[in-house]
Amino acid sequence: MLSSHFLFVLLAASGLQAAPNFVVEIAGPLLENASDHTWVATVTMSLSSHTSLVGDPVILNASPTVHPFVLSHRSSYLWDLLITGVPKLDFEVVALYSLTIYAKDNHGATASQTIFVQIEDVNEPPVFIGSLAQKNQVIEIYITEDTAHGTIIYRAAAKDPEGAVLEYSISPESSGFTIDSTGAISSAAGFDFESDMRSFSLVIKVVDPGGLFATGNLKIFLVNVNDKDPTLACSLFNIENGVLSVTSTNSTLHHQVNITLDEEIPVGKMIAMCQAADEDNLGSLTFGLDTVDDYFVVDKEKGTVVTTNRFDVEKTGFPSALSFSIKACDGDQRCAVIPVATYIHGINDNPPFCDQYLIRYTGKEEIAKDTVVAKLSCHDLDKPPDTIHYAPSSGPVGSGQLFEQVPDAKNFIQVTKELDYENPEVVAAGHMYEVMISVFDDLHPSHTVTVTILVEIAPDNDFSPKFQASHYVFSVPETSGAFYKVGQVTAIDEDHPPDCLTYKIIHGDMQPVQKFWIHPFSGLIELTTQPDYESVRQYNLTVEAVDCDRDYPRTAVTTVTVDIEDENDEAPVCTPNLYTAIISDNVIAGTNVNGLKLNCHDRDSQDFEMRFEMASGNENLHFQLDPTRGSNTPKLIVKNPFNFESGAELQQQYHLVVHVIDDNLQYGKAVKPKTGTVVIDIYVMRTSTPPPPTSSEQRKGLTIVYTAINTYKSSDWYVPFIFTLTAVFFVGLVSWMCFLLWRYGNIKSKSPRMAREVAKSKPKGMKYIVGDRRQKEKEVITETRNKKLEVLSETTVYETVFDGEAIDPGMMLLNLLN
């Protein structure tokens, strides 16, 4: 490029000093990508003789102010204009620079020159913006392995200094990612963390129309996600008839496994072993069991399946097949499942059972040949049921014996010849034969039961029993106790066996507690409890005798009369049995005390068969019952008068104990006497009135009777407690009121004196104090002296300045108390 030369000549007039001259040689336009220290122009200075520059020329008034140019001194009066590199030249930012060069000589003359530097545009490569703008740095991006095809995972952004349209590309092209014209990077394939590459290194290239480009590095990492189900492999055990076999399967086959297990295998028996794996490998796996019953359980960590309950196919409601599913699950409950159907194989674990284990057959007089005497009905609970076998065990049964099994029905037992009651052979056998049959449920008996057959030849029951008497009469003393033998009834039976009878009372003893018991075989009647003549004097019992014929028993009845003999077992009873009376000491002999009359009765004696006697308390024999025998209502009379004036009589209270005895033998009966008791309390009241004069006419005396009834009960303890508590409360209330009155009087007496003291003039600065509830006294401190004031208790301090108005504190406290 040709350079332009500018020559500036400064001419001086004749006789005047010339100013400095600039000669600037400037290059053509600068390329914007020019490097540092690139030469821009040459500045040459010319000076007059005898002059010199003051310093070097400088650049002033640059536009823009910040520029990348500097003057560099090359030689005397010669400077180069160079590029410093800061700021860099950029056509898109500043296309033209204006620089003014200024110089000054030692005579004060100055010179300046403005030059223009043109910047020429140059095609620059594009640049990335954002994270890719950092050179020599790899940008890491993490995506999950389940990222869908076409998902944008990153946007590369670049710009061209000239604003041209840019093109993006990615390498390697087979990486599984694409980039569009906008710089959006998308997934172009599916990813699998477990089988594919787990990271991808990509180079992003952006090119401008001139072929200039920029590159950036991306590294994409796959993140493992739980997108795969675990796999489950199991070995399941078949146990049939005690033989073990193994069935292996895994969850990828997606079909049900059928196994067979014997019934009654032990609880806790292992029936499956499982292992699980997970390609995602994002955590541990746990085993589980989906089941509708509780016959199996799985170890959550080891994967072993064991039985938890007994298998019993005979149990009601036991399912024909037990279904469950073994599963292995990861933390997100993605599971592998193997469905299992378990069939329980029944075994011979139940012995047979029969409807009857004792069969009785009774023939009348004779049993004909081929008569079936027993039909055995036996069953087996096993499923499927086993075949039941019958075999003779003991007794006259079998080939050539009295009894045999029916050929086509082994559970039927028949007679091989006629059996007659009078046959000597039958008589020798006691008319009874016992046969035992063994019952088992397979050919190798593991469960066997025995059925016993009793065959009896009995005579016909032609005769009814007969009692030896149609009516029995027995007597029982009233004092007889339990097990007392009342009497015995006897019946006979002419049938064989003779006198095989049982007795029972069928009528006459229907009380809640029966008083009689009859021995069922001997007919002896006994008491079960003591009778009571006063309640029931006679019992009429009906006794029945039944013979031994089980099919058609015959009976006979008889009546039994049981008479209860009266005995003296009851003591007399008086109503009431406690009396209280008050009499004066001037009563005369023969006076009935308060009209008192006993009222006594005896359940097992006549009322006139009692006698009365004073057992104790009749001091000086002042009292007597009249009459003492032959009546049940004797009066209490005064036998001997009282004499307190002589001093011989001191006792005023008498506690009489009267015995009532039922031995007044008017009819000469010998009895064991019984004694009752009556208590009479008498108080003798002294009087100063002399006894009335003796006259032929006896006047009726006045007797005062006080009757007191104690109605207090031990359960009413709270009544005196409430009264006591009320009294204590009342005394406390009265005491509190007296205290309040005393305190009120004390306040009234002291309040005038306190009013006079507080009304006096006080030195300046003193506080007016009425009092304090929480202190007994308070000192008032002034500027000249300390004065201790007497104050009242329970008062209040008012922090105020005295305003010249007097207040009665006593009245104030009184108002507060009210």
XYZ file of N, CA, C and O in Angstrom, residues 85-158:
296
model
N -1.658 -2.000 21.398
C -2.461 -3.221 21.578
C -3.547 -3.089 22.610
O -4.401 -3.986 22.752
N -3.577 -1.983 23.345
C -4.614 -1.769 24.358
C -5.183 -0.380 24.178
O -4.429 0.610 24.290
N -6.443 -0.228 23.889
C -7.347 -1.347 23.538
C -7.060 -1.853 22.130
O -6.450 -1.152 21.325
N -7.516 -3.055 21.813
C -7.277 -3.608 20.502
C -8.101 -2.866 19.463
O -9.184 -2.360 19.748
N -7.553 -2.864 18.283
C -8.282 -2.253 17.183
C -9.462 -3.132 16.820
O -9.342 -4.352 16.700
N -10.604 -2.508 16.651
C -11.805 -3.265 16.300
C -12.646 -2.360 15.421
O -13.171 -1.337 15.865
N -12.720 -2.751 14.147
C -13.462 -1.956 13.190
C -14.914 -1.794 13.613
O -15.525 -0.749 13.380
N -15.445 -2.867 14.225
C -16.862 -2.814 14.586
C -17.091 -1.878 15.769
O -18.215 -1.428 15.995
N -15.999 -1.493 16.463
C -16.151 -0.589 17.599
C -15.771 0.843 17.206
O -16.528 1.782 17.401
N -14.533 1.025 16.654
C -14.062 2.360 16.222
C -13.456 2.202 14.837
O -12.467 1.476 14.670
N -14.047 2.881 13.894
C -13.521 2.783 12.516
C -12.548 3.924 12.171
O -11.801 3.822 11.201
N -12.512 5.020 12.947
C -11.650 6.155 12.638
C -11.207 6.812 13.932
O -12.038 7.104 14.793
N -9.896 7.029 14.025
C -9.338 7.698 15.200
C -8.854 9.085 14.773
O -8.253 9.242 13.702
N -9.064 10.101 15.625
C -8.561 11.477 15.391
C -7.564 11.797 16.484
O -7.916 11.765 17.675
N -6.283 12.128 16.062
C -5.219 12.378 17.024
C -4.631 13.771 16.768
O -4.333 14.124 15.637
N -4.409 14.554 17.763
C -3.756 15.874 17.661
C -2.404 15.771 18.359
O -2.357 15.478 19.561
N -1.313 16.096 17.544
C 0.047 16.012 18.091
C 0.492 17.433 18.438
O 0.358 18.349 17.626
N 1.021 17.629 19.591
C 1.366 18.963 20.103
C 2.827 18.956 20.513
O 3.318 17.984 21.087
N 3.496 20.132 20.186
C 4.915 20.290 20.548
C 5.170 21.744 20.950
O 4.468 22.660 20.509
N 6.228 22.004 21.732
C 6.564 23.352 22.235
C 8.071 23.474 22.344
O 8.730 22.553 22.811
N 8.620 24.681 21.860
C 10.069 24.854 21.950
C 10.405 25.683 23.171
O 9.515 26.110 23.918
N 11.690 25.971 23.268
C 12.133 26.637 24.482
C 11.858 28.135 24.459
O 12.059 28.812 25.455
N 11.441 28.636 23.327
C 11.061 30.059 23.274
C 9.570 30.242 23.463
O 9.064 31.351 23.302
N 8.891 29.158 23.731
C 7.464 29.263 23.980
C 6.624 29.130 22.756
O 5.387 29.231 22.830
N 7.243 28.900 21.620
C 6.456 28.737 20.404
C 5.897 27.320 20.394
O 6.559 26.366 20.798
N 4.674 27.159 19.933
C 4.009 25.848 19.906
C 3.570 25.550 18.504
O 3.394 26.422 17.667
N 3.334 24.273 18.298
C 2.807 23.818 17.014
C 1.983 22.560 17.283
O 2.250 21.794 18.197
N 0.928 22.327 16.502
C 0.093 21.138 16.628
C -0.328 20.680 15.262
O -0.430 21.473 14.325
N -0.629 19.413 15.166
C -1.053 18.832 13.909
C -2.051 17.711 14.226
O -1.815 16.844 15.057
N -3.202 17.718 13.518
C -4.235 16.662 13.682
C -4.098 15.677 12.550
O -4.054 16.075 11.368
N -4.057 14.425 12.905
C -4.003 13.377 11.899
C -5.169 12.408 12.141
O -5.710 12.282 13.253
N -5.571 11.744 11.093
C -6.675 10.765 11.143
C -6.143 9.395 10.764
O -5.455 9.253 9.758
N -6.498 8.390 11.603
C -6.077 7.001 11.351
C -7.331 6.201 11.002
O -8.256 6.071 11.822
N -7.362 5.695 9.760
C -8.499 4.913 9.285
C -8.264 3.435 9.612
O -7.206 2.904 9.326
N -9.302 2.755 10.208
C -9.246 1.324 10.546
C -9.982 0.577 9.452
O -11.138 0.889 9.120
N -9.342 -0.433 8.916
C -9.936 -1.212 7.832
C -10.462 -2.540 8.388
O -9.794 -3.216 9.156
N -11.679 -2.865 7.986
C -12.336 -4.085 8.474
C -11.631 -5.336 7.965
O -11.258 -5.397 6.790
N -11.519 -6.380 8.840
C -10.913 -7.668 8.494
C -11.885 -8.768 8.941
O -12.502 -8.691 10.017
N -12.097 -9.820 8.173
C -12.976 -10.936 8.528
C -12.360 -11.715 9.695
O -11.352 -12.395 9.527
N -13.079 -11.725 10.851
C -12.586 -12.390 12.051
C -13.379 -13.681 12.297
O -14.554 -13.795 11.933
N -12.760 -14.644 12.968
C -13.479 -15.899 13.244
C -14.587 -15.678 14.281
O -14.493 -14.786 15.131
N -15.605 -16.505 14.213
C -16.673 -16.393 15.238
C -16.144 -16.815 16.615
O -15.122 -17.497 16.716
N -16.888 -16.455 17.629
C -16.507 -16.810 19.003
C -17.752 -17.350 19.721
O -18.880 -16.943 19.452
N -17.492 -18.304 20.620
C -18.588 -18.841 21.463
C -18.878 -17.878 22.596
O -17.986 -17.174 23.091
N -20.081 -17.895 22.978
C -20.481 -17.146 24.164
C -21.036 -18.156 25.168
O -21.480 -19.242 24.819
N -21.000 -17.776 26.420
C -21.448 -18.712 27.440
C -20.298 -19.565 27.919
O -19.123 -19.184 27.903
N -20.639 -20.789 28.335
C -19.638 -21.666 28.929
C -18.607 -22.122 27.924
O -17.451 -22.376 28.276
N -18.961 -22.226 26.631
C -18.001 -22.646 25.624
C -16.998 -21.550 25.282
O -16.040 -21.797 24.552
N -17.203 -20.349 25.729
C -16.287 -19.255 25.408
C -14.943 -19.433 26.104
O -13.952 -18.817 25.704
N -14.901 -20.275 27.141
C -13.649 -20.496 27.850
C -12.830 -21.524 27.069
O -13.243 -22.673 26.930
N -11.706 -21.066 26.559
C -10.870 -21.927 25.736
C -10.181 -22.991 26.582
O -9.919 -22.788 27.769
N -9.875 -24.098 25.938
C -9.157 -25.208 26.543
C -9.878 -25.756 27.788
O -9.249 -26.191 28.752
N -11.198 -25.656 27.786
C -11.975 -26.179 28.900
C -13.084 -27.067 28.343
O -13.750 -26.707 27.361
N -13.245 -28.218 28.981
C -14.267 -29.169 28.557
C -15.520 -28.953 29.402
O -15.463 -28.956 30.633
N -16.623 -28.746 28.729
C -17.904 -28.557 29.416
C -18.520 -29.932 29.657
O -18.696 -30.706 28.715
N -18.860 -30.236 30.937
C -19.462 -31.518 31.288
C -20.973 -31.375 31.393
O -21.470 -30.437 32.025
N -21.638 -32.330 30.757
C -23.098 -32.350 30.769
C -23.536 -33.740 31.222
O -22.990 -34.752 30.758
N -24.535 -33.798 32.105
C -25.044 -35.068 32.621
C -26.495 -35.229 32.178
O -27.332 -34.337 32.390
N -26.765 -36.369 31.584
C -28.130 -36.683 31.165
C -28.463 -38.090 31.665
O -27.580 -38.923 31.865
N -29.736 -38.324 31.887
C -30.165 -39.652 32.341
C -30.245 -40.592 31.152
O -30.486 -40.180 30.017
N -30.082 -41.870 31.468
C -30.051 -42.841 30.385
C -31.412 -43.006 29.709
O -31.489 -43.523 28.607
N -32.466 -42.566 30.361
C -33.790 -42.690 29.751
C -34.196 -41.423 28.999
O -35.384 -41.205 28.740
N -33.184 -40.573 28.652
C -33.500 -39.363 27.882
C -34.105 -39.762 26.537
O -33.561 -40.588 25.799
N -35.226 -39.165 26.203
C -35.953 -39.552 24.983
C -35.220 -39.053 23.736
O -34.466 -38.061 23.768
N -35.462 -39.724 22.640
C -34.892 -39.354 21.335
C -35.395 -37.969 20.944
O -36.575 -37.674 21.006
N -34.455 -37.107 20.534
C -34.816 -35.756 20.109
C -34.856 -34.744 21.235
O -35.240 -33.597 21.013
N -34.476 -35.150 22.453
C -34.483 -34.212 23.578
C -33.277 -33.281 23.480
O -32.145 -33.719 23.272
N -33.507 -31.979 23.580
C -32.426 -30.985 23.555
C -31.709 -31.043 24.888
O -32.322 -30.868 25.949
N -30.414 -31.293 24.843
C -29.645 -31.415 26.076
C -28.721 -30.223 26.303
O -28.241 -30.026 27.419
N -28.454 -29.424 25.236
C -27.563 -28.275 25.403
C -27.759 -27.351 24.209
O -28.071 -27.810 23.105
N -27.551 -26.061 24.436
C -27.609 -25.069 23.353
C -26.263 -24.361 23.282
O -25.872 -23.647 24.216
N -25.575 -24.559 22.165
C -24.312 -23.857 21.931
C -24.614 -22.496 21.316
O -25.381 -22.396 20.357
N -24.015 -21.445 21.845
C -24.258 -20.089 21.358
C -22.930 -19.473 20.896
O -21.929 -19.542 21.615
N -22.929 -18.890 19.687
C -21.728 -18.236 19.134
C -22.160 -16.981 18.373
O -23.325 -16.844 17.984
